[in-house]
Tab-separated table of C-alpha atoms in Angstrom:
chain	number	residue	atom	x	y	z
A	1	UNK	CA	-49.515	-14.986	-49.422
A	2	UNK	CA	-47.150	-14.581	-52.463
A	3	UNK	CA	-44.513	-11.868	-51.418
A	4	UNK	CA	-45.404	-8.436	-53.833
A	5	UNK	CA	-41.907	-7.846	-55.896
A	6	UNK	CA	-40.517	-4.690	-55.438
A	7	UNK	CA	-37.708	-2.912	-58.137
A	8	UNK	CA	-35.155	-0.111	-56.281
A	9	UNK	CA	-33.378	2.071	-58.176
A	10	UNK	CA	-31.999	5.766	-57.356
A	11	UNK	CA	-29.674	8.262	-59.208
A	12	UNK	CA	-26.658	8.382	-56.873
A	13	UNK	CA	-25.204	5.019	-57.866
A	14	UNK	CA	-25.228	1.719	-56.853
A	15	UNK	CA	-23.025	2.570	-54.003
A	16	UNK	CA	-24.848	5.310	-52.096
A	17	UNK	CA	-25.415	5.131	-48.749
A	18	UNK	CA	-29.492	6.358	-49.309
A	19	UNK	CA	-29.752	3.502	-52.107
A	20	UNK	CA	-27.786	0.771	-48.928
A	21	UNK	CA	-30.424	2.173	-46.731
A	22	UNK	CA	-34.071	2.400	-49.042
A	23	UNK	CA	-32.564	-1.407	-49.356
A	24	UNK	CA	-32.535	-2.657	-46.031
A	25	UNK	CA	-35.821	-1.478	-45.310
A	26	UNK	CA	-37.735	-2.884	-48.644
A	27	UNK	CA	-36.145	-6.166	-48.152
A	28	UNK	CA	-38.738	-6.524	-44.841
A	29	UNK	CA	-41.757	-5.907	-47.330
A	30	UNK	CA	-41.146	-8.618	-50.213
A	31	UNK	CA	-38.608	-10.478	-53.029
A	32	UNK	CA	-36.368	-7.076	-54.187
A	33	UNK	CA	-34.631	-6.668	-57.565
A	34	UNK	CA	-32.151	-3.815	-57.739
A	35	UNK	CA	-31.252	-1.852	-61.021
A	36	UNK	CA	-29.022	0.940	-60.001
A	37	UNK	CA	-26.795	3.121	-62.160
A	38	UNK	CA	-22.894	2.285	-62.057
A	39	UNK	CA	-21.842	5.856	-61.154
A	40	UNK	CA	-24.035	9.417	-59.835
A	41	UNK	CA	-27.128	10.580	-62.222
A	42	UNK	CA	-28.489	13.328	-60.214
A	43	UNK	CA	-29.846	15.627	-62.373
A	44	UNK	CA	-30.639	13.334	-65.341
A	45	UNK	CA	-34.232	13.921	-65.061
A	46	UNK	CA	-36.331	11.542	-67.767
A	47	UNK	CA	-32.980	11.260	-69.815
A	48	UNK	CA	-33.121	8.143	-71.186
A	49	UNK	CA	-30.172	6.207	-73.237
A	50	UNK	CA	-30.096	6.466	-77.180
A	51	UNK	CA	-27.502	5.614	-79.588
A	52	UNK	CA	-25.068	3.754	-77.258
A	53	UNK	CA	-25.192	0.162	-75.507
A	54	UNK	CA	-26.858	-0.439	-72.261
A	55	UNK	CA	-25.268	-3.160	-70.065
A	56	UNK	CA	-26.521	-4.579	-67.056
A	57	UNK	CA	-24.591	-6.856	-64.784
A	58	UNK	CA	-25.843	-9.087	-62.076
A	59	UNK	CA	-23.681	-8.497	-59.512
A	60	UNK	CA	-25.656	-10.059	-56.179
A	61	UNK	CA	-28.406	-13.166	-55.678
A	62	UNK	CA	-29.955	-14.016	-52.701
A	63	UNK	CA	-32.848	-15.679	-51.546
A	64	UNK	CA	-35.684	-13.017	-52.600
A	65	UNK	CA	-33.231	-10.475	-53.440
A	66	UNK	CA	-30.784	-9.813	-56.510
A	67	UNK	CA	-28.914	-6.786	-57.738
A	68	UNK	CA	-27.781	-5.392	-60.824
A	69	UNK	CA	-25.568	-2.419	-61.955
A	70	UNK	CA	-25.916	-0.711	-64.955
A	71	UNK	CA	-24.480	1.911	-67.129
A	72	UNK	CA	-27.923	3.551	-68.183
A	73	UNK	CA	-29.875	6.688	-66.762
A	74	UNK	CA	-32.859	6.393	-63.689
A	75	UNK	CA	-35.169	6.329	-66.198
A	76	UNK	CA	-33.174	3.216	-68.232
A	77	UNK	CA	-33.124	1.278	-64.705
A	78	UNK	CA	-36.679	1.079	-64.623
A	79	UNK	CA	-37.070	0.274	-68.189
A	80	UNK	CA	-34.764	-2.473	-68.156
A	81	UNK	CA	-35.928	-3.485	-64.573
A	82	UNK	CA	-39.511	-4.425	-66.613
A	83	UNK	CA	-38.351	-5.321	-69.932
A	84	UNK	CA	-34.878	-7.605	-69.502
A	85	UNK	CA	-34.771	-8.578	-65.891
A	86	UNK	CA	-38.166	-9.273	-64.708
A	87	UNK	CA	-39.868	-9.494	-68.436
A	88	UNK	CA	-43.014	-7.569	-66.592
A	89	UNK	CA	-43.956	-5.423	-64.154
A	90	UNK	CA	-43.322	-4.932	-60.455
A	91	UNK	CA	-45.853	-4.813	-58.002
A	92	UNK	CA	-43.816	-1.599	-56.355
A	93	UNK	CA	-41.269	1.195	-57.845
A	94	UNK	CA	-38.852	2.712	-55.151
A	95	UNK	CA	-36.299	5.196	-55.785
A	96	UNK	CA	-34.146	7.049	-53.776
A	97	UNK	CA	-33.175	7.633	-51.232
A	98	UNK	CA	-31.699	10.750	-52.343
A	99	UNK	CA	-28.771	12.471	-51.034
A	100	UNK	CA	-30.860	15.906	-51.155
A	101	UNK	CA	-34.602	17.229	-51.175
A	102	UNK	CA	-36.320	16.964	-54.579
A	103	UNK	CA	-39.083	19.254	-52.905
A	104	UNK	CA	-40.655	22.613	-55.268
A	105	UNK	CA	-38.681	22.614	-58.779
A	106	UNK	CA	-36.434	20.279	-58.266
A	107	UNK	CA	-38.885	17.273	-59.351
A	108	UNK	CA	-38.250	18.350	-62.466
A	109	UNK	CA	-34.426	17.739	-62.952
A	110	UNK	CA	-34.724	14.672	-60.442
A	111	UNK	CA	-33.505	11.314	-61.933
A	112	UNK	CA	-34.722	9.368	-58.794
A	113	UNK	CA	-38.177	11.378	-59.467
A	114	UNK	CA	-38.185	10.439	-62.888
A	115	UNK	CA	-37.436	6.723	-62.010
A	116	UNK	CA	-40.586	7.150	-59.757
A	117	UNK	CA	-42.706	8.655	-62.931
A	118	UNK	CA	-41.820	6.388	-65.633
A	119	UNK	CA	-42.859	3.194	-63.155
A	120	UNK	CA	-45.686	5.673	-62.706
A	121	UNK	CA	-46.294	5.999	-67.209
A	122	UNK	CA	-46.395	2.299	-66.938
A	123	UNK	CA	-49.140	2.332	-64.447
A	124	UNK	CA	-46.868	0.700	-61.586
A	125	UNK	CA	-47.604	2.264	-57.775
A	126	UNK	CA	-44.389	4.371	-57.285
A	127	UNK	CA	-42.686	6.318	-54.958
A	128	UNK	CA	-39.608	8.613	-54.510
A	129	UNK	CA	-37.885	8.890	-51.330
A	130	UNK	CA	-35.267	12.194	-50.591
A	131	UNK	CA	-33.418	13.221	-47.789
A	132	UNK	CA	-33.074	17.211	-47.374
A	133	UNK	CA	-29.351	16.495	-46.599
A	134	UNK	CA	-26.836	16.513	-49.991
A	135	UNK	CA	-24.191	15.255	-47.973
A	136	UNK	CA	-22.516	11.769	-49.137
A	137	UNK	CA	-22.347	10.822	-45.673
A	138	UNK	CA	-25.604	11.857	-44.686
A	139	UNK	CA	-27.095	10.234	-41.622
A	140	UNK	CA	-30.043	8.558	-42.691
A	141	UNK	CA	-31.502	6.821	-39.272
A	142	UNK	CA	-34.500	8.733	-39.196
A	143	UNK	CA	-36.011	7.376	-42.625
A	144	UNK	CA	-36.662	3.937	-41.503
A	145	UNK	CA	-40.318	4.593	-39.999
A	146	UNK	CA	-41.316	7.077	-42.446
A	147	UNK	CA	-40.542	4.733	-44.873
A	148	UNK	CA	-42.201	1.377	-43.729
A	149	UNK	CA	-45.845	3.766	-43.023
A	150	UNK	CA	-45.874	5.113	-46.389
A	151	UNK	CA	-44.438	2.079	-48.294
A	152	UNK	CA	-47.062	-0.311	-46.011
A	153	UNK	CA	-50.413	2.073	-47.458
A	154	UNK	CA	-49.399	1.908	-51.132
A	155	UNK	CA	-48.898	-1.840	-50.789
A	156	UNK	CA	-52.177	-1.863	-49.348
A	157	UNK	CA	-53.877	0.439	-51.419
A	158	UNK	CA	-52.095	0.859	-54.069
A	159	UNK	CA	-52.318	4.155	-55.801
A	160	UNK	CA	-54.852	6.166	-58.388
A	161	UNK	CA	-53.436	5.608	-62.070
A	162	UNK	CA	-51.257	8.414	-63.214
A	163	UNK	CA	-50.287	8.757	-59.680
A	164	UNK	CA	-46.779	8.531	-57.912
A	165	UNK	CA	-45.402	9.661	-54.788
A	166	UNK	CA	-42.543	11.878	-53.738
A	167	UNK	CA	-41.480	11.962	-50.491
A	168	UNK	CA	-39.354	14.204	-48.730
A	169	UNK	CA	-38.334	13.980	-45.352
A	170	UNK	CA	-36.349	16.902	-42.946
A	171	UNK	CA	-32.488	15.967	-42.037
A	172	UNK	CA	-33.593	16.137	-38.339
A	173	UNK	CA	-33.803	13.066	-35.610
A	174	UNK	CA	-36.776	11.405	-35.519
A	175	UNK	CA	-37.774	13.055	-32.342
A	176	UNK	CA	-37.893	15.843	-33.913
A	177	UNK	CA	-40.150	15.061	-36.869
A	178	UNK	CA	-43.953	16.840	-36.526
A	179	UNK	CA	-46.053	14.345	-38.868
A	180	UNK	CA	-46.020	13.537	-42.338
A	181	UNK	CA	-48.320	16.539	-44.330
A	182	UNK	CA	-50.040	15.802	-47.396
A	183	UNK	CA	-48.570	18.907	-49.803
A	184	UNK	CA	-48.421	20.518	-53.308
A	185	UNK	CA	-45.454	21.267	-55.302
A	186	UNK	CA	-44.285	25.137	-53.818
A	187	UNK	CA	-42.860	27.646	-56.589
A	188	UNK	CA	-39.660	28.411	-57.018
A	189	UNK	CA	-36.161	28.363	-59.029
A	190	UNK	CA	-32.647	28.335	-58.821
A	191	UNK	CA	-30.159	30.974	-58.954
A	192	UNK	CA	-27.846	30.174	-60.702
A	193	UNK	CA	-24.014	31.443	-61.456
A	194	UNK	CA	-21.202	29.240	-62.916
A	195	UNK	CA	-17.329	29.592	-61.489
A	196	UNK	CA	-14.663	29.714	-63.727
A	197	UNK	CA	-11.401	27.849	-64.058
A	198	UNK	CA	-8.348	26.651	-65.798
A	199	UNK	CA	-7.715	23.456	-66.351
A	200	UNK	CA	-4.069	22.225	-66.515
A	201	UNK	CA	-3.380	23.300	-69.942
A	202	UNK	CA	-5.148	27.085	-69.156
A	203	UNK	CA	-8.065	26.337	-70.703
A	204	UNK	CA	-11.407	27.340	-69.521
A	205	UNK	CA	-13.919	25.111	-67.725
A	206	UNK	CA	-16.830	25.816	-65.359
A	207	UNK	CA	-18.529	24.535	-62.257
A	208	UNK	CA	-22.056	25.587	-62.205
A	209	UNK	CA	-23.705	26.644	-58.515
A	210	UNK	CA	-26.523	27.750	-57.247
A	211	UNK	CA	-28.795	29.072	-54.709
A	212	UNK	CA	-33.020	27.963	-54.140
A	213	UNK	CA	-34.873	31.149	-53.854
A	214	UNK	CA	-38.461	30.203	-52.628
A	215	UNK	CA	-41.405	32.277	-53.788
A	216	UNK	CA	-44.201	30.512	-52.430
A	217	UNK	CA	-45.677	31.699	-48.808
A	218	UNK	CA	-48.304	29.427	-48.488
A	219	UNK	CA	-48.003	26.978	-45.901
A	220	UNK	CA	-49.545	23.982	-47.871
A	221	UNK	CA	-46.034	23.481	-49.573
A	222	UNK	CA	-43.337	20.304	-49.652
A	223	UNK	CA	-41.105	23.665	-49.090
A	224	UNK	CA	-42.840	24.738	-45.995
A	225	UNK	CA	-43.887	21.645	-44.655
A	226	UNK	CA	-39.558	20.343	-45.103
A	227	UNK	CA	-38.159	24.172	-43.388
A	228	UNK	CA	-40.282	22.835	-40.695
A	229	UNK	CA	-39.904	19.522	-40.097
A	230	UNK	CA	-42.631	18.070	-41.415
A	231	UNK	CA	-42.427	15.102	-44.045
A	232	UNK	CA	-43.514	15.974	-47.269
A	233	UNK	CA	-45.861	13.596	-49.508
């Protein structure tokens, strides 16, 4: 049976430890081709690259697998992914996985969401993978089986048109994972405040922060079902 081809991308650079790790488990399910951005796009959302060049560089090819870097946004990965590396779609979309939960309102300024929904425009099965851990070094050994169940029913029944996936899953050993819950979106927003600096030459520049305030108390949320250890499809 012809192996289904599979395109990974993810918005925190071709060197993140999520994207190393979403790899190594794809490469058991088929022939993988890699378009990753060259540097971090979190928060990119469906930003897409006008009025400058694009590049993209193969930089590894293996037997069933290849990778390329490029200087464009989530959303240009998967756009180039169809149109100048593979000249047609993939039978699978994966992005992620993401150094932090895109769970509630954060799907909206994801980039490895919006990877997942323009594969998803195109009417490709897709699906975005998160960690609820923002740390570079997160520890990401709990993912594997979560992974391989969901990525195994979309290969084998694909998904409804207009329909993608995003997945988040609880920074907590795998022990301690309850299931895998079937959610909607939960309601909230960030707070948000920006700190003030001085650069070298005293002028002013500005780090914005932020805390999640949830305002959802259902228990049929990806919020909910994350705070307590559930996965969250």
């Amino acid at each position: 049976m012809k192996k289904p081809t599979i395109l990974i991308t993810n918005d925190d650079g071709i060197n993140a430890l999520g994207l190393k790790m979403l790899i190594s488990v794809m490469r058991e399910f088929g022939r993988i081709v890699v378009v990753a951005p060259d540097k971090q796009q979190s928060g990119k959302s469906h930003s897409i690259t006008v009025g400058e060049i694009l590049r993209v560089e193969k930089i590894i090819e293996e037997e069933n697998y290849v990778e390329y870097v490029t200087n464009g946004t989530p959303v240009d990965c998967v756009k180039l992914g169809k149109k100048v590396v593979l000249e047609g779609n993939p039978d699978l979309v994966v992005s992620g996985i993401n150094h932090g939960s895109n769970a509630t309102i954060n799907v909206l300024y994801s980039g490895t969401m919006a990877a997942a929904m323009e594969a998803c425009i195109a009417g490709i099965p897709a699906i975005g993978f998160s960690l609820d851990d923002y740390s570079s070094n997160a520890d990401f050994s709990q993912v594997k089986e979560v992974i391989k169940k969901i990525v195994r029913e979309v290969l084998d029944n694909s998904l409804p048109v207009g329909t993608c996936l995003n997945v988040n899953i609880p920074a907590v050993s795998s022990n301690q994972i309850k299931g895998i819950r079937v959610c909607r979106q939960g309601r909230g927003y960030w707070n948000e405040n920006f700190d003030s600096r001085l650069d070298p030459t005293h002028k002013p520049y500005y780090w914005m922060k932020g805390e999640f305030v949830d305002t959802d108390e259902d228990t049929d949320t990806d919020y909910w079902a994350l705070k307590n250890n559930y996965v969250s499809v």
